Coordinates of C-alpha atoms and ligand atoms in Angstrom, one line a residue:
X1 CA 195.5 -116.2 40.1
X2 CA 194.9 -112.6 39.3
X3 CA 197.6 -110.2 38.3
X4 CA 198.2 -108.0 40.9
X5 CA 197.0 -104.0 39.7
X6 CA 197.3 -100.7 41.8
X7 CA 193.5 -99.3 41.5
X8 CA 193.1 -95.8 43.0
X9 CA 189.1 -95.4 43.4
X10 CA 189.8 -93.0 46.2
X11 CA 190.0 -89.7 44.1
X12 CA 187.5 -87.3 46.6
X13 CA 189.7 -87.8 49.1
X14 CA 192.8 -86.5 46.7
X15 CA 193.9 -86.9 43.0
X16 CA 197.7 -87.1 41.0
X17 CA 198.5 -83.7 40.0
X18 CA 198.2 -84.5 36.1
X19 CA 201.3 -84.2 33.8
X20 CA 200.7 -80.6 32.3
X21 CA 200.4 -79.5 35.7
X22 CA 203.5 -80.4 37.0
X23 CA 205.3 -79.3 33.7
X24 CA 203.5 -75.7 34.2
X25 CA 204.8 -75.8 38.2
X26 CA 208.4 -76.7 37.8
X27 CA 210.1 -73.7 36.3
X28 CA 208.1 -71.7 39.4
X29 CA 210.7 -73.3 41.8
X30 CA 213.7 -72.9 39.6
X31 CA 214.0 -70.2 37.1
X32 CA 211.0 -68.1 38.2
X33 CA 211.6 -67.9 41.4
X34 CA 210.6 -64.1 42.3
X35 CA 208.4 -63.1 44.7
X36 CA 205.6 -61.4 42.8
X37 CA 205.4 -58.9 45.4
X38 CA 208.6 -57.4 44.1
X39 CA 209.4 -54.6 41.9
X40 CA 212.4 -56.2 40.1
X41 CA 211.8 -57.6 37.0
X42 CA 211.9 -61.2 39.1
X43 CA 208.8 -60.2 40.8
X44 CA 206.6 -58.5 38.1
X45 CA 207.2 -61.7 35.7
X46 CA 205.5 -63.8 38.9
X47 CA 202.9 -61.5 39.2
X48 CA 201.5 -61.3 35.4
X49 CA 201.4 -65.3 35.5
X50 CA 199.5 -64.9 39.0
X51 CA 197.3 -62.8 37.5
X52 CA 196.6 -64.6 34.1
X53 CA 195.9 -68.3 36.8
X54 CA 193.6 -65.9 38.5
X55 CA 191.7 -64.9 35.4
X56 CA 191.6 -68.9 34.5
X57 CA 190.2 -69.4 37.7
X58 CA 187.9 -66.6 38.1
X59 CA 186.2 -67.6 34.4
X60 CA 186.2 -71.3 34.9
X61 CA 183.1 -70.2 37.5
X62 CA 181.9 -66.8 36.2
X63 CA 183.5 -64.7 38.3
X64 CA 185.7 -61.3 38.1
X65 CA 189.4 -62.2 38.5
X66 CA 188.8 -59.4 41.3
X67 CA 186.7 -62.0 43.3
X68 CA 189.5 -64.9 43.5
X69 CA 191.2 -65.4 46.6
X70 CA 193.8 -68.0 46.7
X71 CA 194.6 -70.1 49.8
X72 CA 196.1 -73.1 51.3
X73 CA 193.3 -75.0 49.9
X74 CA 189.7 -75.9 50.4
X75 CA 189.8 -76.1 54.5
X76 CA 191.4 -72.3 54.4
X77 CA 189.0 -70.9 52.3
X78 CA 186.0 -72.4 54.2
X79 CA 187.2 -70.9 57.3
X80 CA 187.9 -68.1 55.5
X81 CA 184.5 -67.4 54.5
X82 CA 182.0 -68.6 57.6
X83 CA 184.8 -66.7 60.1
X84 CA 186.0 -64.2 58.2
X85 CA 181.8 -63.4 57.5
X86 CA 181.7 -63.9 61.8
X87 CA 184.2 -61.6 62.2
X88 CA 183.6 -58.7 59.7
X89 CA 179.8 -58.9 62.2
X90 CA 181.8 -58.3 65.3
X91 CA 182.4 -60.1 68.4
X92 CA 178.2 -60.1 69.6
X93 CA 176.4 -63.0 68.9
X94 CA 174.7 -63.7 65.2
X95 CA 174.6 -67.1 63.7
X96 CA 175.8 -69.4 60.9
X97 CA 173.4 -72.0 59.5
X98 CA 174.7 -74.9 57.9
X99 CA 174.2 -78.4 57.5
X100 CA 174.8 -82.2 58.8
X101 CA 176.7 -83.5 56.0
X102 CA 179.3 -80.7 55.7
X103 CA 183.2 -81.5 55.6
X104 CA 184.8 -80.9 59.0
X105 CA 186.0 -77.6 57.6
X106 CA 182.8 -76.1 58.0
X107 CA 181.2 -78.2 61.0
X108 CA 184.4 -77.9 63.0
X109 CA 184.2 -73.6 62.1
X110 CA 180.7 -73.8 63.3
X111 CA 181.2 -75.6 66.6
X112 CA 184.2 -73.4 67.3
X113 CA 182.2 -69.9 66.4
X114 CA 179.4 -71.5 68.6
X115 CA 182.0 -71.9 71.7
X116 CA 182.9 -67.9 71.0
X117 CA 180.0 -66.0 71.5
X118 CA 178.1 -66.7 67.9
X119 CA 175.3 -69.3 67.4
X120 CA 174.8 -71.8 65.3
X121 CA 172.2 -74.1 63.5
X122 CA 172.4 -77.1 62.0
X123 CA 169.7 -78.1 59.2
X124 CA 169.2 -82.2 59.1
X125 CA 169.0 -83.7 55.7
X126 CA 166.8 -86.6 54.6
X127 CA 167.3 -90.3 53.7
X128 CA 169.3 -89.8 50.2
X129 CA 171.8 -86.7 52.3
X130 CA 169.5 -83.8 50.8
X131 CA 169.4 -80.6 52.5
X132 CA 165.4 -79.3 52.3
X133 CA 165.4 -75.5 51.2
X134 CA 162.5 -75.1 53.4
X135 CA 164.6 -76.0 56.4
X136 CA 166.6 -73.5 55.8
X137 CA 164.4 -71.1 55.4
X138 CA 162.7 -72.1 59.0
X139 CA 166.3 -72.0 60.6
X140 CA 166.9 -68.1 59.8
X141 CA 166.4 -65.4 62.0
X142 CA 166.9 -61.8 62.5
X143 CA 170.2 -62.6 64.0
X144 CA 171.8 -65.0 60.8
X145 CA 174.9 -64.2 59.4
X146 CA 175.6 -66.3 57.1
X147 CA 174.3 -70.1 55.5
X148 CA 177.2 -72.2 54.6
X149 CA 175.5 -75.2 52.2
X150 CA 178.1 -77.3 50.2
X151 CA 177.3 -78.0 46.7
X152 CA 178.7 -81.6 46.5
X153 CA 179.0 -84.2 48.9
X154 CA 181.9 -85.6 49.3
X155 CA 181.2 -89.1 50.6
X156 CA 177.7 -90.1 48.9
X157 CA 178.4 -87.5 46.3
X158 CA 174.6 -85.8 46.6
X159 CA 174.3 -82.3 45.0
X160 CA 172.4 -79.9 46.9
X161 CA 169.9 -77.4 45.7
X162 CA 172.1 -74.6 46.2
X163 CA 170.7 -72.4 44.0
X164 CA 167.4 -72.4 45.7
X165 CA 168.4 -72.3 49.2
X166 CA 170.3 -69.2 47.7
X167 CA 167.1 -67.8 46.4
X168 CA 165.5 -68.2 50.3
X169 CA 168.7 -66.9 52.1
X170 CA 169.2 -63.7 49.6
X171 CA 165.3 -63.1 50.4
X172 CA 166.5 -62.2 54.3
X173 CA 169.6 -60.4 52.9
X174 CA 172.1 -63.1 54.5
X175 CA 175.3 -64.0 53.1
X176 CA 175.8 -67.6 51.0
X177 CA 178.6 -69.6 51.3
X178 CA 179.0 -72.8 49.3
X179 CA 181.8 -75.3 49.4
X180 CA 182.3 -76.5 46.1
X181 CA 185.5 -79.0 46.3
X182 CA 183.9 -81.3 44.8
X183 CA 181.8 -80.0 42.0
X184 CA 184.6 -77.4 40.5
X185 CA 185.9 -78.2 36.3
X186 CA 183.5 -81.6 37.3
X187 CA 180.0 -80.6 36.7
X188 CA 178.9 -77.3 35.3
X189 CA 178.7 -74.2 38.2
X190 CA 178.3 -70.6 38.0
X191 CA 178.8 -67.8 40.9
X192 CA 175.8 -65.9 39.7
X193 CA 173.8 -69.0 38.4
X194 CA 174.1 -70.5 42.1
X195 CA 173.8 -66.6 43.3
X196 CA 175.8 -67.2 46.4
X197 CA 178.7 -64.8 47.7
X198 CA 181.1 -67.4 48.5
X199 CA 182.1 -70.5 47.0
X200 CA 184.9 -72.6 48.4
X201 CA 187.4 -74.9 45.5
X202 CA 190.2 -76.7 46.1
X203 CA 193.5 -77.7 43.9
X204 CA 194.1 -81.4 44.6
X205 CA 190.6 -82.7 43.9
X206 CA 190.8 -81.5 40.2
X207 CA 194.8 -82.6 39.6
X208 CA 196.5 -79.9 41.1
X209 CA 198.7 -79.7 44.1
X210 CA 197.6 -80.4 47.4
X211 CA 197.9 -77.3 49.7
X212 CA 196.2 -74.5 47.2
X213 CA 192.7 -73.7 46.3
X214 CA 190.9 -70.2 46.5
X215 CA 187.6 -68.6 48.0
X216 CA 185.6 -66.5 45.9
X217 CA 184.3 -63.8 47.1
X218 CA 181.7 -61.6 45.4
X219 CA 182.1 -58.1 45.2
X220 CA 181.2 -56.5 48.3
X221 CA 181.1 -59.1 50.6
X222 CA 182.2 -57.8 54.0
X223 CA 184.3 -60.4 55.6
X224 CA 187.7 -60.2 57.7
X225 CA 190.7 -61.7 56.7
X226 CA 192.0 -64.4 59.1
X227 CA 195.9 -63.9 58.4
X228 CA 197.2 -60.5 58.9
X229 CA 200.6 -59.6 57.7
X230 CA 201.1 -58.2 54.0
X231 CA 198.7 -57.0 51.6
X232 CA 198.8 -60.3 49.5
X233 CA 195.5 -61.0 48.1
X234 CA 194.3 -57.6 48.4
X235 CA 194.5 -58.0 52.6
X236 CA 192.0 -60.3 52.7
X237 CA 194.6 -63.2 53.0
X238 CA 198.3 -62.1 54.0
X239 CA 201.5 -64.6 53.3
X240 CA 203.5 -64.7 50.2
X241 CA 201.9 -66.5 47.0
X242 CA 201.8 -70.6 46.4
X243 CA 202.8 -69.3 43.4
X244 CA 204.0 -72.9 41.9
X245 CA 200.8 -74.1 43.5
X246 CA 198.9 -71.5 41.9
X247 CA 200.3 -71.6 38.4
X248 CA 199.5 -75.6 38.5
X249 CA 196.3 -75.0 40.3
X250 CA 195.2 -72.9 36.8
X251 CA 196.3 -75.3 34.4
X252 CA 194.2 -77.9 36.4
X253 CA 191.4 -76.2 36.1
X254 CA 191.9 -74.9 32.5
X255 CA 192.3 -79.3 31.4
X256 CA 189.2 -79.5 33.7
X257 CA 187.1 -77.3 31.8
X258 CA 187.9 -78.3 28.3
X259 CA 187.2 -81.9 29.1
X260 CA 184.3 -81.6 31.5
X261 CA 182.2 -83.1 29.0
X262 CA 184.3 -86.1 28.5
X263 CA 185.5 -86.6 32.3
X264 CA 181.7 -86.8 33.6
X265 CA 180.1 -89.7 30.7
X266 CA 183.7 -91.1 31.5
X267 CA 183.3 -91.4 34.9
X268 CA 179.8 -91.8 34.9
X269 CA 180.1 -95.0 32.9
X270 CA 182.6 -96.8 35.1
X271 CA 180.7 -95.9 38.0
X272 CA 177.5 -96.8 36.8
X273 CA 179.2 -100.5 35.4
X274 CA 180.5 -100.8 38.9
X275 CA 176.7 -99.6 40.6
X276 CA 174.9 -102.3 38.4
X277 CA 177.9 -105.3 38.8
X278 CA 178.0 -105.2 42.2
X279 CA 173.8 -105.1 42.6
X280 CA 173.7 -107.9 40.4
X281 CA 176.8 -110.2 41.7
X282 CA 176.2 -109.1 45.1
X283 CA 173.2 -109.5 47.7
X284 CA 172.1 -108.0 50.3
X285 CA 173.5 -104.3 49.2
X286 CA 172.7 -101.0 48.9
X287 CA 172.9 -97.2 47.7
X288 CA 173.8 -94.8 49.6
X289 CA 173.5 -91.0 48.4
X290 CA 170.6 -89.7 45.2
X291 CA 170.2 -91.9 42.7
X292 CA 170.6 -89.3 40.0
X293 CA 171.8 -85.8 41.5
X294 CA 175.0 -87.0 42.6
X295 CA 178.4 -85.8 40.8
X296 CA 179.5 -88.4 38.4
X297 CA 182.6 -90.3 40.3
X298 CA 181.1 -91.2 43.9
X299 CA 179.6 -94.8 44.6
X300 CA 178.9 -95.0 48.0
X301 CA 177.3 -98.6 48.8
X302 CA 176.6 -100.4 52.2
X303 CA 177.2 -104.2 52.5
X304 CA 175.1 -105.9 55.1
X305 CA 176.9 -108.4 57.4
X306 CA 180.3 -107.1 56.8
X307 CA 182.9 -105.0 58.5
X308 CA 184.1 -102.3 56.4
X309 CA 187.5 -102.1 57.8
X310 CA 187.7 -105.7 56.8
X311 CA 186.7 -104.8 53.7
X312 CA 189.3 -102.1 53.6
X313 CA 192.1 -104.1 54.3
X314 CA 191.7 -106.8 52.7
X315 CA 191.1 -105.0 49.4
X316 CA 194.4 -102.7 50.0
X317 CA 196.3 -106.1 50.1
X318 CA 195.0 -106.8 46.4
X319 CA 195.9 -103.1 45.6
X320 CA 192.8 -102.0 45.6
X321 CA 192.3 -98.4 47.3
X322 CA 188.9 -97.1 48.4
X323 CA 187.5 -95.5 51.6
X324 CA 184.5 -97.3 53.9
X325 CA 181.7 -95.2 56.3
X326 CA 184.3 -94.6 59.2
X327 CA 185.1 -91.2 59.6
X328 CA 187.8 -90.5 56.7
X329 CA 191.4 -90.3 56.7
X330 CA 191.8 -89.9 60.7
X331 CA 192.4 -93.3 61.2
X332 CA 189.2 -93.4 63.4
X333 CA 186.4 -95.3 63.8
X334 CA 183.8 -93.5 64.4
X335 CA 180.7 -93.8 62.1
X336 CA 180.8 -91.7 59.1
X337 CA 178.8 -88.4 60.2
X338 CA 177.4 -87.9 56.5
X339 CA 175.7 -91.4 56.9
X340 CA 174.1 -91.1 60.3
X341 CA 173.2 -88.1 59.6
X342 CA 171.3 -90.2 56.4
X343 CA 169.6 -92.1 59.2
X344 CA 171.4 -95.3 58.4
X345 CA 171.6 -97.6 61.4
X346 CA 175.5 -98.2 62.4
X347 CA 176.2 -101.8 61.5
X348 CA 175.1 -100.6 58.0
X349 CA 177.4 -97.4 58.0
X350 CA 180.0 -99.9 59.0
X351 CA 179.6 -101.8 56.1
X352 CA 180.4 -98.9 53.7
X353 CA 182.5 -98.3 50.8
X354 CA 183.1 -95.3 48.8
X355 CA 184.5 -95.4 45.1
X356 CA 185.4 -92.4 43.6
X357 CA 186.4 -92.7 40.2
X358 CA 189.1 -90.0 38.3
X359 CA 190.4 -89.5 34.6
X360 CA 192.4 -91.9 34.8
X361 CA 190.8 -95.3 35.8
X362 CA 189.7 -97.9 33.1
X363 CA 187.4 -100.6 32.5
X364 CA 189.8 -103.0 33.5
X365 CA 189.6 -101.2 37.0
X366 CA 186.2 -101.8 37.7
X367 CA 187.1 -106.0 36.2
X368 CA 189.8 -106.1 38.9
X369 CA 187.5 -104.9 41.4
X370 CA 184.9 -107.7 40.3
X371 CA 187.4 -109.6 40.5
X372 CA 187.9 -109.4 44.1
X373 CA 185.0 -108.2 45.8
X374 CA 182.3 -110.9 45.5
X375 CA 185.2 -113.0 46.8
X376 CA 186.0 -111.2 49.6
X377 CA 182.6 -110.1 51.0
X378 CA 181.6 -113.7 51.1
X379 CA 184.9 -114.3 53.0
X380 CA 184.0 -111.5 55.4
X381 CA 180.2 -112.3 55.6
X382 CA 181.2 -116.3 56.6
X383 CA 182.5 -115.5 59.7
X384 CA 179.1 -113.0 61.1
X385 CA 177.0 -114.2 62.9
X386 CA 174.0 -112.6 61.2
X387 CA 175.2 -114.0 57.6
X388 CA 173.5 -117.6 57.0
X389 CA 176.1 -119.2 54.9
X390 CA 173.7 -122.0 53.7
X391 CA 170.6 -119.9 52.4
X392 CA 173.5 -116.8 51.8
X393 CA 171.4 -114.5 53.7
X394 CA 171.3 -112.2 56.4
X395 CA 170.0 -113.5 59.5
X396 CA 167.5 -111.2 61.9
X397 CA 169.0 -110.0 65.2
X398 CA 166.5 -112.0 66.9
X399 CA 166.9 -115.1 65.5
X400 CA 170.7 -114.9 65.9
X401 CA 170.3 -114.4 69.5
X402 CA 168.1 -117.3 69.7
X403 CA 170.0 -119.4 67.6
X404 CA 173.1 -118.6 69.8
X405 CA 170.5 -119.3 73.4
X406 CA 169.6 -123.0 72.0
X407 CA 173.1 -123.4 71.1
X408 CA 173.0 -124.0 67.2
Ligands
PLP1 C1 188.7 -82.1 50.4 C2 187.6 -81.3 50.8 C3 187.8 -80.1 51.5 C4 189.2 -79.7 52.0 O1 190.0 -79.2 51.0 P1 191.6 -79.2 51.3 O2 192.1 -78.6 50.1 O3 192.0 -80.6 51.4 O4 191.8 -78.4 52.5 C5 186.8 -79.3 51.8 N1 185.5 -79.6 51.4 C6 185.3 -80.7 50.7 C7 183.9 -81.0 50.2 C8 186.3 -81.6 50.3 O5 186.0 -82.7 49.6

């Protein structure tokens, strides 16, 4: 019998907030407590260390510490970009163009600008979840306000051309928004490499705390703030600092960038182990996502003749954690909208797993999994009826059904 492990391979959906982060947070609770909008001495020490995060921040992507805006976190500031670019446009009609494999944060903002006088378009992607520049360029018109195109996805882990569709969109002088949760301190990125105006990053994706990230805006960039109240953030976001959040949220990024190199052939290995293991000890699977432009953590595979729920479960009894093709963390069942929108037929999305390696998993992680999972899919695929347990193969929908009319 196995030992029994605790293997997180869920770490796009959240990461531990790494040691030197929580050492940098703590004395922002107790000792150094001020509110950096004060004048006190208690205030202006905040402030300088808020300003130093926002110069780590700022230069970890090429930006002016004058363009950072910090937030709640990666939802807030892709609200705060597609809406607050809606808003600064005024209350009659333009559009937002974005994409089918978006997080919710930016295909929820676009259904709800839709429903309040604005339009919106939604470009398809193709069989491996890449956007096609060209799309884009077809979907502007006079009216477009803004293109919101995220760099990497977070389920199959493609990485979109952003820089050309930034090229197109800047050719009609519309704004360009990219969420980049899942790309920032874990591949190389650059504001004015990409050339977009915003770009979305979030704190506890990279080993910061969960509820702080930041929007950057570039210089210029006419867009409304959502919160009014003080002039935090330069007005563009009011409500006193995460400052605890913030200070973390820096040192995350400053670990990030000096290992970059290391964290992507680290994670890129143990994926990559895991990719070929599982094509080789398992039939009847497949990739989901670019073969090669994907970001180095994110194995997204489909398992025919299984239920990924199943699949879920039974691996969270051995302690393994992972996510499947069902809408994320709500619980719900719906069909992941990344992978339909991928064109993969539903029993297949049902059948899905992502791994999403971090720092801190080991080879031994991807053994334990091994160690499990050809076990458990044949357990799962043994009781479909379109898995033929004697020739351990998938049976045809037809011949199921006639198999099941003559009784067999
Ligand atoms: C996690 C995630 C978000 C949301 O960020 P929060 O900080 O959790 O609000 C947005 N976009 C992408 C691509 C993400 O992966």
């Amino acid at each position: 019998m196995n030992e029994l492990r605790r293997v997180y391979l869920d770490h796009n959906a959240t990461a531990p907030v790494h040691p030197e982060v929580l050492e940098a947070m703590l004395p922002f609770f107790q000792s150094e407590y001020g509110n950096p909008s004060s004048v006190h001495q208690f205030g202006r020490s905040v402030k300088a260390k808020i300003s130093e995060a926002r110069e780590t921040v700022a230069h970890a992507m090429g930006a002016d510490p004058s363009e950072i805006y910090f937030t709640s976190g990666g939802t807030e500031a892709d609200n705060l970009a597609v809406k607050g670019a809606a808003f600064a446009r005024g209350p009659n009609g333009g559009g937002i163009i974005t994409s089918t494999i978006e997080h919710p944060a930016i295909l929820e903002v676009a259904k709800y600008l839709s429903k309040n006088g604005y339009k919106s378009a939604i470009v398809e992607v193709d069989s491996d979840a890449m956007v096609d520049p060209e799309a884009v360029r077809e979907a502007i018109d006079d009216e477009t306000i803004i293109v919101s195109i995220m760099h990497g996805n977070s389920e199959v882990g493609s990485i979109q051309p952003v820089k050309k569709i930034t090229g197109i969109v800047k050719e009609r002088g519309v704004l360009m928004h990219t969420d980049a949760v899942q790309t920032f301190c874990k591949i190389p990125l650059n504001v004015d490499d990409l050339g977009v105006d915003m770009m979305s990053v979030s704190g506890h994706k990279i080993y910061a705390a969960k509820g702080v990230g930041a929007l950057y805006i570039r210089k210029g960039t006419k867009i409304h703030p959502l919160a009014h109240g003080g002039h935090h953030e330069r007005g563009r976001r009011a409500g006193t600092e995460n400052v605890a959040g913030i200070i973390g949220f820096a040192k995350a990024v400053e670990i990030g960038m000096a290992n970059m190199d290391t964290y992507i052939e680290h994670v890129k290995s143990l994926r990559d182990d895991l990719q070929k293991r599982i094509t080789d000890e398992i039939p009847f699977v497949r990739l989901n996502g670019h073969p090669t432009e994907r970001t180095p953590g994110t194995l997204n595979m489909s398992f025919e003749c299984v239920e990924g729920e199943a699949l879920l479960i039974n691996l969270d009894m051995v302690g393994i954690a992972i996510s499947t093709g069902s809408a994320c963390s709500s619980g719900s069942l719906d069909p992941s909208h990344v992978l339909m929108a991928m064109g993969i037929p539903h029993e297949i999305i049902h059948g899905s797993l992502r791994f999403s390696f971090g720092s801190g998993n080991t080879t031994e992680d991807v053994d334990y999994v091994m160690s499990h999972l050809p076990r458990i899919i044949n357990t799962i695929r043994e009781i479909s009826p379109l898995w033929n347990p004697q020739k351990q193969e998938v049976i045809s929908l037809e011949q199921a059904e006639s198999d099941a009319n003559l009784g067999r």
